[in-house]
Structures are given as C-alpha cells and as structure tokens.
Coordinates of C-alpha atoms in Angstrom, one line a residue:
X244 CA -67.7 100.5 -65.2
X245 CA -66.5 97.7 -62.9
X246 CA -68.7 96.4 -60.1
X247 CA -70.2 99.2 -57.6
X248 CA -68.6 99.6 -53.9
X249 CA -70.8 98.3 -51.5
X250 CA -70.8 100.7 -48.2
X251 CA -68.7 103.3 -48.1
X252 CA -66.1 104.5 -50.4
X253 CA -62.5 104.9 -48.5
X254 CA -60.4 107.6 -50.4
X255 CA -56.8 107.7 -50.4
X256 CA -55.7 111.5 -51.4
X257 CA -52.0 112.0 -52.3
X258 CA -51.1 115.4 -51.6
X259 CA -51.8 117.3 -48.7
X260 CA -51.0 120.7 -50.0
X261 CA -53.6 123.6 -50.9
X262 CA -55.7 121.7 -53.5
X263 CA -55.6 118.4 -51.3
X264 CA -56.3 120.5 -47.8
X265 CA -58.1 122.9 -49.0
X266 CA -60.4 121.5 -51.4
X267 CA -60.6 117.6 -51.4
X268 CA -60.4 116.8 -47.9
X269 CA -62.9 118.8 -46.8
X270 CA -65.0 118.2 -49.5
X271 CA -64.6 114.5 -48.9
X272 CA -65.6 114.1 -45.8
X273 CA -68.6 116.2 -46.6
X274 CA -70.1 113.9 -48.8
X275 CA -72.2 111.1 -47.7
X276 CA -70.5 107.4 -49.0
X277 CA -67.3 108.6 -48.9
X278 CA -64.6 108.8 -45.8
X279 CA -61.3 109.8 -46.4
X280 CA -59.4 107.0 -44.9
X281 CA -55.8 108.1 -45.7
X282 CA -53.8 110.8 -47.0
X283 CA -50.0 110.7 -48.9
X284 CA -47.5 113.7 -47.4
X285 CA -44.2 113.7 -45.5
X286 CA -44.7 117.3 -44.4
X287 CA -44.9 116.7 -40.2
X288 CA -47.4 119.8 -39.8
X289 CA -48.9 118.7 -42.8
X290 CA -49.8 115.2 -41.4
X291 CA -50.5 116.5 -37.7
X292 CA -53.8 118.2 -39.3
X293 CA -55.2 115.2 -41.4
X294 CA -54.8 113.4 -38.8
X295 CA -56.3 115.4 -36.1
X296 CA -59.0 117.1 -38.5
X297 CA -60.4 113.8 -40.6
X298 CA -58.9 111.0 -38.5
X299 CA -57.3 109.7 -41.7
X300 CA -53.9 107.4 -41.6
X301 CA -50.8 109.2 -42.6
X302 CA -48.3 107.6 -44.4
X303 CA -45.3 108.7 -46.6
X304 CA -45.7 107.5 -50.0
X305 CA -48.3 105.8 -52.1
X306 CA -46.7 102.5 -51.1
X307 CA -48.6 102.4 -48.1
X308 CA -51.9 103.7 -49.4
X309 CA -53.2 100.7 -51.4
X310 CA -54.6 98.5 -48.3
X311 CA -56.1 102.0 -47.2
X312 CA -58.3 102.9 -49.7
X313 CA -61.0 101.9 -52.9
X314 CA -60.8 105.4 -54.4
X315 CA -57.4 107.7 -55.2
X316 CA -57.6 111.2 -55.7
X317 CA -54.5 112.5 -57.0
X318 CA -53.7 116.4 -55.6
X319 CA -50.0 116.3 -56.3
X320 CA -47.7 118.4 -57.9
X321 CA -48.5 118.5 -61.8
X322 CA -45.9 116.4 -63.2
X323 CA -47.0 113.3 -60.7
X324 CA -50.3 113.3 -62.2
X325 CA -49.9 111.1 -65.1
X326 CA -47.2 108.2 -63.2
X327 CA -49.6 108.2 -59.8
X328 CA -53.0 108.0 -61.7
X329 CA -51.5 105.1 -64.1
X330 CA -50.1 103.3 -60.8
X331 CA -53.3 103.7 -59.2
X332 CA -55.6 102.5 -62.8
X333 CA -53.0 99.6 -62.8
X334 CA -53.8 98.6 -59.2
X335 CA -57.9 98.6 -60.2
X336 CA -58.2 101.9 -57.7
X337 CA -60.5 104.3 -59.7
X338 CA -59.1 107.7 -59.9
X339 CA -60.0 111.5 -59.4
X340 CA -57.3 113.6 -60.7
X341 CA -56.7 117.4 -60.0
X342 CA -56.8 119.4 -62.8
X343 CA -54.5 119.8 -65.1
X344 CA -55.1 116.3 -65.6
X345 CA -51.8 115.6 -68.1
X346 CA -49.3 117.1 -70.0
X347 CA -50.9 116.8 -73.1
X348 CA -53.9 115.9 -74.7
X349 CA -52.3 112.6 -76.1
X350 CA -50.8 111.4 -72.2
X351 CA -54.6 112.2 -70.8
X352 CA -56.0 109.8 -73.8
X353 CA -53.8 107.2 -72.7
X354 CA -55.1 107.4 -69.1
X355 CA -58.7 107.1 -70.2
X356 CA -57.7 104.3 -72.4
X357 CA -56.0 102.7 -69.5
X358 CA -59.3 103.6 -66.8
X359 CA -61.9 102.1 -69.7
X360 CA -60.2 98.8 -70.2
X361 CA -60.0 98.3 -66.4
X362 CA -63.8 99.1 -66.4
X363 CA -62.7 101.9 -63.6
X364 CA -64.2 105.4 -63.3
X365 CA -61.6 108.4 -64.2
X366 CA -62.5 112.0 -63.1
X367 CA -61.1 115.0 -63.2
X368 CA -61.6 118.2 -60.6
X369 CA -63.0 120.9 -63.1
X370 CA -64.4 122.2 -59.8
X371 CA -65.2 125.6 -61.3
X372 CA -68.0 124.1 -63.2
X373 CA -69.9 124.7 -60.3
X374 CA -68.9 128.4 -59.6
X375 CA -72.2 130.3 -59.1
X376 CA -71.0 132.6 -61.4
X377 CA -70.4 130.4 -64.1
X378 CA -73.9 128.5 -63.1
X379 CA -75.3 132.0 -63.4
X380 CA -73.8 132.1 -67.3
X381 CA -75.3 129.0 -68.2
X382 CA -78.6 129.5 -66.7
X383 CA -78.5 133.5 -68.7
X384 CA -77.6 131.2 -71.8
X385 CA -80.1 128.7 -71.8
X386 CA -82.8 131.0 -71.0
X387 CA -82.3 132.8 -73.9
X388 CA -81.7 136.5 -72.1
X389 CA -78.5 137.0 -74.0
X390 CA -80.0 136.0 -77.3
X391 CA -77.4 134.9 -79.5
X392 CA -73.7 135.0 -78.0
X393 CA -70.9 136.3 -79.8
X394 CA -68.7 136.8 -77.3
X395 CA -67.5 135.4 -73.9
X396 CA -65.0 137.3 -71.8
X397 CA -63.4 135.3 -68.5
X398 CA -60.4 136.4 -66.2
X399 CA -58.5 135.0 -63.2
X400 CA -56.3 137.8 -62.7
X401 CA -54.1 138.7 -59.3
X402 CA -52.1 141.0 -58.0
X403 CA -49.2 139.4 -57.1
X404 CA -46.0 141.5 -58.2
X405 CA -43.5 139.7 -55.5
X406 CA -43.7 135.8 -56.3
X407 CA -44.4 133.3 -54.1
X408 CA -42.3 131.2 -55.1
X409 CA -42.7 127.1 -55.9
X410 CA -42.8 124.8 -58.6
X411 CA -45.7 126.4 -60.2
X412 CA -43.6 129.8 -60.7
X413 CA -39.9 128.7 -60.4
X414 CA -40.4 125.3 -62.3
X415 CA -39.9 124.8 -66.1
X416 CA -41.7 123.1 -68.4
X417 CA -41.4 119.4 -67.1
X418 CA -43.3 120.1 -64.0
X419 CA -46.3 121.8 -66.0
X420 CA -46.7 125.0 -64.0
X421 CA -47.5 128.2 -65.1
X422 CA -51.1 130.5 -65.1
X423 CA -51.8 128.7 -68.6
X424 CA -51.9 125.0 -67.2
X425 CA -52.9 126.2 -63.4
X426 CA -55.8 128.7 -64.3
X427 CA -55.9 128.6 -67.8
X428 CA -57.3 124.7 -67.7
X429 CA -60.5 125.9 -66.0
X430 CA -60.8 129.2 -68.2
X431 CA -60.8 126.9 -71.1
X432 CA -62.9 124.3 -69.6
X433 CA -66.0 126.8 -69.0
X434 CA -65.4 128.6 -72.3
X435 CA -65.8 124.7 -74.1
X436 CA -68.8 124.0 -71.9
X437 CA -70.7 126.9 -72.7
X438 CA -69.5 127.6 -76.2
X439 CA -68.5 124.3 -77.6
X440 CA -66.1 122.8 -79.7
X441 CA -63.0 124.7 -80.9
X442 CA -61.9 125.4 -84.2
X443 CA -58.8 128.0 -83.7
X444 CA -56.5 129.2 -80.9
X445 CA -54.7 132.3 -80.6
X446 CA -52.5 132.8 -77.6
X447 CA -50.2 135.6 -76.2
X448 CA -47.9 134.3 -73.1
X449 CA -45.1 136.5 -70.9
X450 CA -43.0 136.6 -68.2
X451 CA -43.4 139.7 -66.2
X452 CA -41.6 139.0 -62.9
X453 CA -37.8 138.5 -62.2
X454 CA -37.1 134.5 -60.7
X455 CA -40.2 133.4 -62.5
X456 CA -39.7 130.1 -65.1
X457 CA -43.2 129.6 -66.0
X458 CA -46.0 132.2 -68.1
X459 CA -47.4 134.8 -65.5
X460 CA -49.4 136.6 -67.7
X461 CA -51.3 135.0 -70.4
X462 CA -54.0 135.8 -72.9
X463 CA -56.0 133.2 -75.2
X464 CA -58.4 133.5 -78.2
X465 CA -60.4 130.8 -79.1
X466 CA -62.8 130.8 -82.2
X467 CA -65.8 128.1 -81.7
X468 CA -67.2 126.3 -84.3
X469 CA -70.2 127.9 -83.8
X470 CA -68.5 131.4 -84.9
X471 CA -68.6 132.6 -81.3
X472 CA -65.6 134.0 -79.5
X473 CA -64.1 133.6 -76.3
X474 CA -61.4 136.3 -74.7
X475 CA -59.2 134.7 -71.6
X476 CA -56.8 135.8 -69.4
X477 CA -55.0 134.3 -66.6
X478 CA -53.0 137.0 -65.1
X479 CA -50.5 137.7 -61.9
X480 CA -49.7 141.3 -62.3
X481 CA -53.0 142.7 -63.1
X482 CA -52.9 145.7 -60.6
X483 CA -56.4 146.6 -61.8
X484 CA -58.7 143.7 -62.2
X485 CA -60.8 143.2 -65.0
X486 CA -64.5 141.7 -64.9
X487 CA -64.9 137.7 -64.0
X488 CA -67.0 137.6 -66.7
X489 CA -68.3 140.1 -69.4
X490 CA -70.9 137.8 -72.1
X491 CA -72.3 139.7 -74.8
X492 CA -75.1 138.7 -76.8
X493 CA -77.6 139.7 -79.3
X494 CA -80.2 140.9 -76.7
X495 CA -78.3 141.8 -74.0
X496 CA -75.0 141.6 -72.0
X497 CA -73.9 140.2 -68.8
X498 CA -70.8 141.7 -66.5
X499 CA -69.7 140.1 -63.3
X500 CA -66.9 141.4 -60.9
X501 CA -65.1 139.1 -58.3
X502 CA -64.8 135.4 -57.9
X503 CA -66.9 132.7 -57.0
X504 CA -67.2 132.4 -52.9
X505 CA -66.4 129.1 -52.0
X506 CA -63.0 129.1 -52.7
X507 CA -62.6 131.7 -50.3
X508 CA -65.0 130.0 -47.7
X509 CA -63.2 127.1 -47.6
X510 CA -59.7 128.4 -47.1
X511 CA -61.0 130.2 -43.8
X512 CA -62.4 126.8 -42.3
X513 CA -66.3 126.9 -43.7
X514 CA -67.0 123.2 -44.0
X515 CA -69.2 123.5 -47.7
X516 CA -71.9 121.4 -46.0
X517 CA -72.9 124.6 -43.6
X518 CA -75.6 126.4 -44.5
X519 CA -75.5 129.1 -47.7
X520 CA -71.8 128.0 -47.8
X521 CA -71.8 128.7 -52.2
X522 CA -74.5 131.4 -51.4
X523 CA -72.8 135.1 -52.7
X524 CA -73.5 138.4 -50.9
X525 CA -75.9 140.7 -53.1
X526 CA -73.4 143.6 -53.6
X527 CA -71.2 141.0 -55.6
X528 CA -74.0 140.2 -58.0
X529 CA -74.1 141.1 -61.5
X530 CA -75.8 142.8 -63.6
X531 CA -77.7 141.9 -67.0
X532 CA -78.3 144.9 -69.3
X533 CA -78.3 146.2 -73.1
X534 CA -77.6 150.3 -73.6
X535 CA -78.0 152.2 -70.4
X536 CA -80.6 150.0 -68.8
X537 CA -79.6 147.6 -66.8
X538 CA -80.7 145.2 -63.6
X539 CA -79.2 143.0 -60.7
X540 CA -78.9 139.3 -61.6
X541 CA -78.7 136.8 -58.1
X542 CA -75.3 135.0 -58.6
X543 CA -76.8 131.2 -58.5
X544 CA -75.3 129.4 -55.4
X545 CA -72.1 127.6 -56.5
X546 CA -71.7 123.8 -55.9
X547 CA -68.3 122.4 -54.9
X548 CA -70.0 119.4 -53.4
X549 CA -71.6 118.7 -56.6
X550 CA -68.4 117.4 -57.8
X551 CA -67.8 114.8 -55.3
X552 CA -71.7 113.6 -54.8
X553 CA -71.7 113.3 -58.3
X554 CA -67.9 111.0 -57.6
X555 CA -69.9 108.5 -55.3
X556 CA -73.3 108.0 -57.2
X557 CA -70.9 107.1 -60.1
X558 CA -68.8 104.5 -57.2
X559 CA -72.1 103.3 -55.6
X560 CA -74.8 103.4 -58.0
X561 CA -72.9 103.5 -61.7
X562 CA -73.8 107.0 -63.2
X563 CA -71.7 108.2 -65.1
X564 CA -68.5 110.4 -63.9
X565 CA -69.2 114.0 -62.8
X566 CA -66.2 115.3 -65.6
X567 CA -65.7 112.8 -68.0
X568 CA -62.2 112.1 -69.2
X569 CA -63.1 112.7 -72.8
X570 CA -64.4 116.6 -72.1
X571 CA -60.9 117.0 -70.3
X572 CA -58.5 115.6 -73.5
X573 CA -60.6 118.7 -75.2
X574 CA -59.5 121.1 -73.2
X575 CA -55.9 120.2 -73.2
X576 CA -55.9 120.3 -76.9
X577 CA -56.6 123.9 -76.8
X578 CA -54.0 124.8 -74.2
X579 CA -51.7 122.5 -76.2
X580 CA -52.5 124.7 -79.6
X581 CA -52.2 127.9 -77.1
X582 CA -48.9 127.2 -76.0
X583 CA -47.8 126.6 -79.5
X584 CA -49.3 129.7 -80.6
X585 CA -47.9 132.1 -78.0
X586 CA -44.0 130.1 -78.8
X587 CA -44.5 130.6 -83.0
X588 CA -46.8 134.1 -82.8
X589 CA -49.5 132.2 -85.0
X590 CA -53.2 131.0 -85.1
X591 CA -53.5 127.8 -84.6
X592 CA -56.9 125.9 -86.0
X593 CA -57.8 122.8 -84.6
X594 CA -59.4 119.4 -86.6

C-alpha cells in the first residue's frame, strides 16, 4: 500500500444519485478521518443538498475533483465504473467502487492489477456484508447450530409490476443493468462468503414487464466445492415475497422474513451514527428450529459503518481493505457463468 494519509482523508464521490446520497454520503461523513470534501453531479437539486447537507464543493465532472480530494468513491452509473476508477488509479487517488465493480471478472482483474502496482488501496461496496441478517447467518454458522449446511436460500424480491424506469431497466447490456448485476452481485457475494468457492452455476433469467431491456426476474444455482448448495433469486414481480433467508442444516434450520434495516433507515434521514440505527425490531427476528420446535433468534445489529471505518484504518493506519478486490473478481465470475447459463440453458462448472 502506498504511504498512509496523514489527517484526515478528503473524499471525492462521483455520483449523487441513490447509492451516492443515500448510502456513501452519509456514511462518509459519519466516519471519523474521513470528510467528504466534494461531490461529481450536474443535477441542480442534486447539488443544492450536498452542498447544504455536507458542505462539500459541487462541481460538474471529475475534471474538477482531483485538487478536491485523496480518496474517490465511484457511485456512478454501472458502465462508468471501470473508465472513472482507472482515471482515478492512474492519478494515485485510491478507489472505493460501488458494487458491481466491472463488467466482467477479467475488466475487475485489470483494475486490481492497475491499484497494486500503484501501491493504492481498491475497495468495493459489498455493503450487505454487514446486514444483521446476514451477520446473524454467519454467527448461526460458526457456532455450529445448523450443524452441517447443505443448503442456503437468499432473495431480494419486489413488487414492482409498473417500472420505474432508467438505465438499470431500460438499458441494454453495455450499461450493465439488470436484477442479476444490481442485486444479484450481493446475493452472490454472501452466498461465496459463507459457503465458499464455486464449482458450478446454473441460472434461469426473464423479462416479465413490457419497456424493460434488462433481466427482471432471475434465479441462480450455485454448487460449492464443499458440496453445499445455494438457491438465489433477485426478483421484481414477486407479488408474494419469499423468505430473506431460509439455511438448512444437519441440526437445524434457520428462516428469516424482511430485509435488513438500515437501508430503510437511511433513506428516511437516520444518520447510521444514531443510536440502535442497524438495531431490528423483535417481530422481524427469525426463528431457528428443526421439526415443529422452534425459537426466536435476535437479528445481530447490521453495520453499514463497518464498511467505511474499515476504508480509513486501511488510508490511515495500513490494514488491509474492508472488501478486497480479489473476493470481488470471484463473485463476477459466477454472475459471468450465470449469464452464460441462463443465454445457452446449461450448467456451467467453474475451474
């Protein structure tokens, strides 16, 4: 890693939007060491709130951002992750991109390639690695009350039968939209992490809804090399919604309705450094069980802010990067093999 920032870390965020106003600004200038100095939109509404809400200078295009900042974040439509992220690598600006991080696997190698010989750190925003929900998996995992796992269940599904329209639904392939790439990237993401590696992918991919270019209703199969199996779906017209997670295991199962909090919390204004911000309501807990007995399990509080403390002690005091770039490149291999899969109808094994 090149040489730590002294003081604190000024972050440029390109991108104003729902990940960049939602998410990283106020996550940002929640965490001690960093200030968001500057933000990238041409939106004039847009640019009225940065400034007003963060005191941040607003200026059109990245052109104007490099005197403005030591750390880019990178919240910008899909297709301008790769080009912005290389600009910024190229200019010795470390880099946090939104997730999906690249096109393909092979683009996001290139990146880290790029971000390793420039001794710079490059991280990507697998934010739901710090759901409570999916905490509450790994902590059911590790203590052994599942016993042996054979099979992981995990949905994002919506309701949403009249689109909303954008580049994520009305765009084609080039600008990477789609349920697969959008939601899909942190289904796969928490499957790896809790399952490991990947050995074959099986995926099934639609279009349900008229003036819609990109998948709206996906499923994936993944076989691990451990022999377990993970079921995901990433879904816009599910009009009944399945369980957030359903693990079974050896010993005992584990079935979770509803998402994670914070994303909710922090759309309506709650800045995630308040008090029980990631802390979930009891009647949204889940339950662990085998047969007809069954108990309450307290959703562990998630940690958004994880993500970005983990971003400056990595700036500031070199450990390592809270996603590593390497972790990421596996998870676009599998929606890579997915999307190959649902096109040909076939299983696709990985090396």
């Amino acid at each position: 890693m090149s040489e730590p920032v002294a003081g604190e870390v000024r972050v440029g965020l390109v991108g104003y939007g729902v990940a960049g106003a939602y998410f990283h600004a106020p996550l940002v200038h929640a965490t001690p060491g960093l200030k968001l100095s500057a933000v990238v939109t041409r939106d004039a509404a847009r640019a009225e709130d940065a400034a007003g809400r963060y005191g941040a200078a607003v200026v059109p295009d990245v052109a104007g951002l490099w005197d403005l900042c030591d750390l880019v974040v990178v919240a910008s439509p899909n297709r301008t992750h790769v080009p912005l992220a290389t600009e910024a690598l190229e200019r010795g600006r470390p880099v946090v991109i939104d997730k999906p991080m690249a096109r393909t696997a092979e683009e996001a190698r290139a990146l880290a390639r790029l971000a390793a010989g420039g001794g710079l750190m490059l991280t990507v925003f697998q934010n739901r690695r710090w759901d409570g929900d999916f905490l509450t998996v790994r902590e059911l995992m590790d203590g052994g009350a599942l016993g042996e796992v054979f099979r992981l269940e995990s949905r994002f599904e919506r309701w949403r039968p009249v689109p909303k329209g954008g580049w994520r639904e009305s765009g084609g392939p080039d600008e990477v939209g789609g349920l697969l790439y959008d939601l899909g990237s942190h289904l796969v993401d928490q499957a790896i992490q809790l399952l490991g590696p990947v050995r074959e992918v099986y995926a099934e991919s639609d279009v349900r809804r008229a003036g819609v270019l990109s998948d709206d209703d996906t499923f994936v199969a993944l076989v691990h090399d451990g022999g377990a199996r993970s079921h995901l779906w990433v879904s816009a017209v599910a009009a009944r919604l399945g369980p957030r997670f359903r693990v079974l295991g050896s010993a005992a199962a584990y079935e979770k309705y509803g998402l994670d909090v914070q994303e909710e919390r922090l759309r309506a204004g709650t800045p995630p450094d308040a008090p029980g911000f990631g802390e979930e309501p009891e009647e949204r807990w889940g339950t662990l069980g085998a047969g007809e007995r069954h108990a309450e399990v307290p959703t562990r509080a998630g940690r958004y802010l994880d993500f970005y403390r983990g971003v400056a002690a990595c700036l500031r005091d070199g450990a390592p990067p809270p996603v590593s770039a390497e972790s990421v490149v596996d998870t676009l291999t599998v929606l890579e093999a997915a999307r190959l899969s649902a096109a040909e109808r076939t299983v696709v094994p990985l090396g």
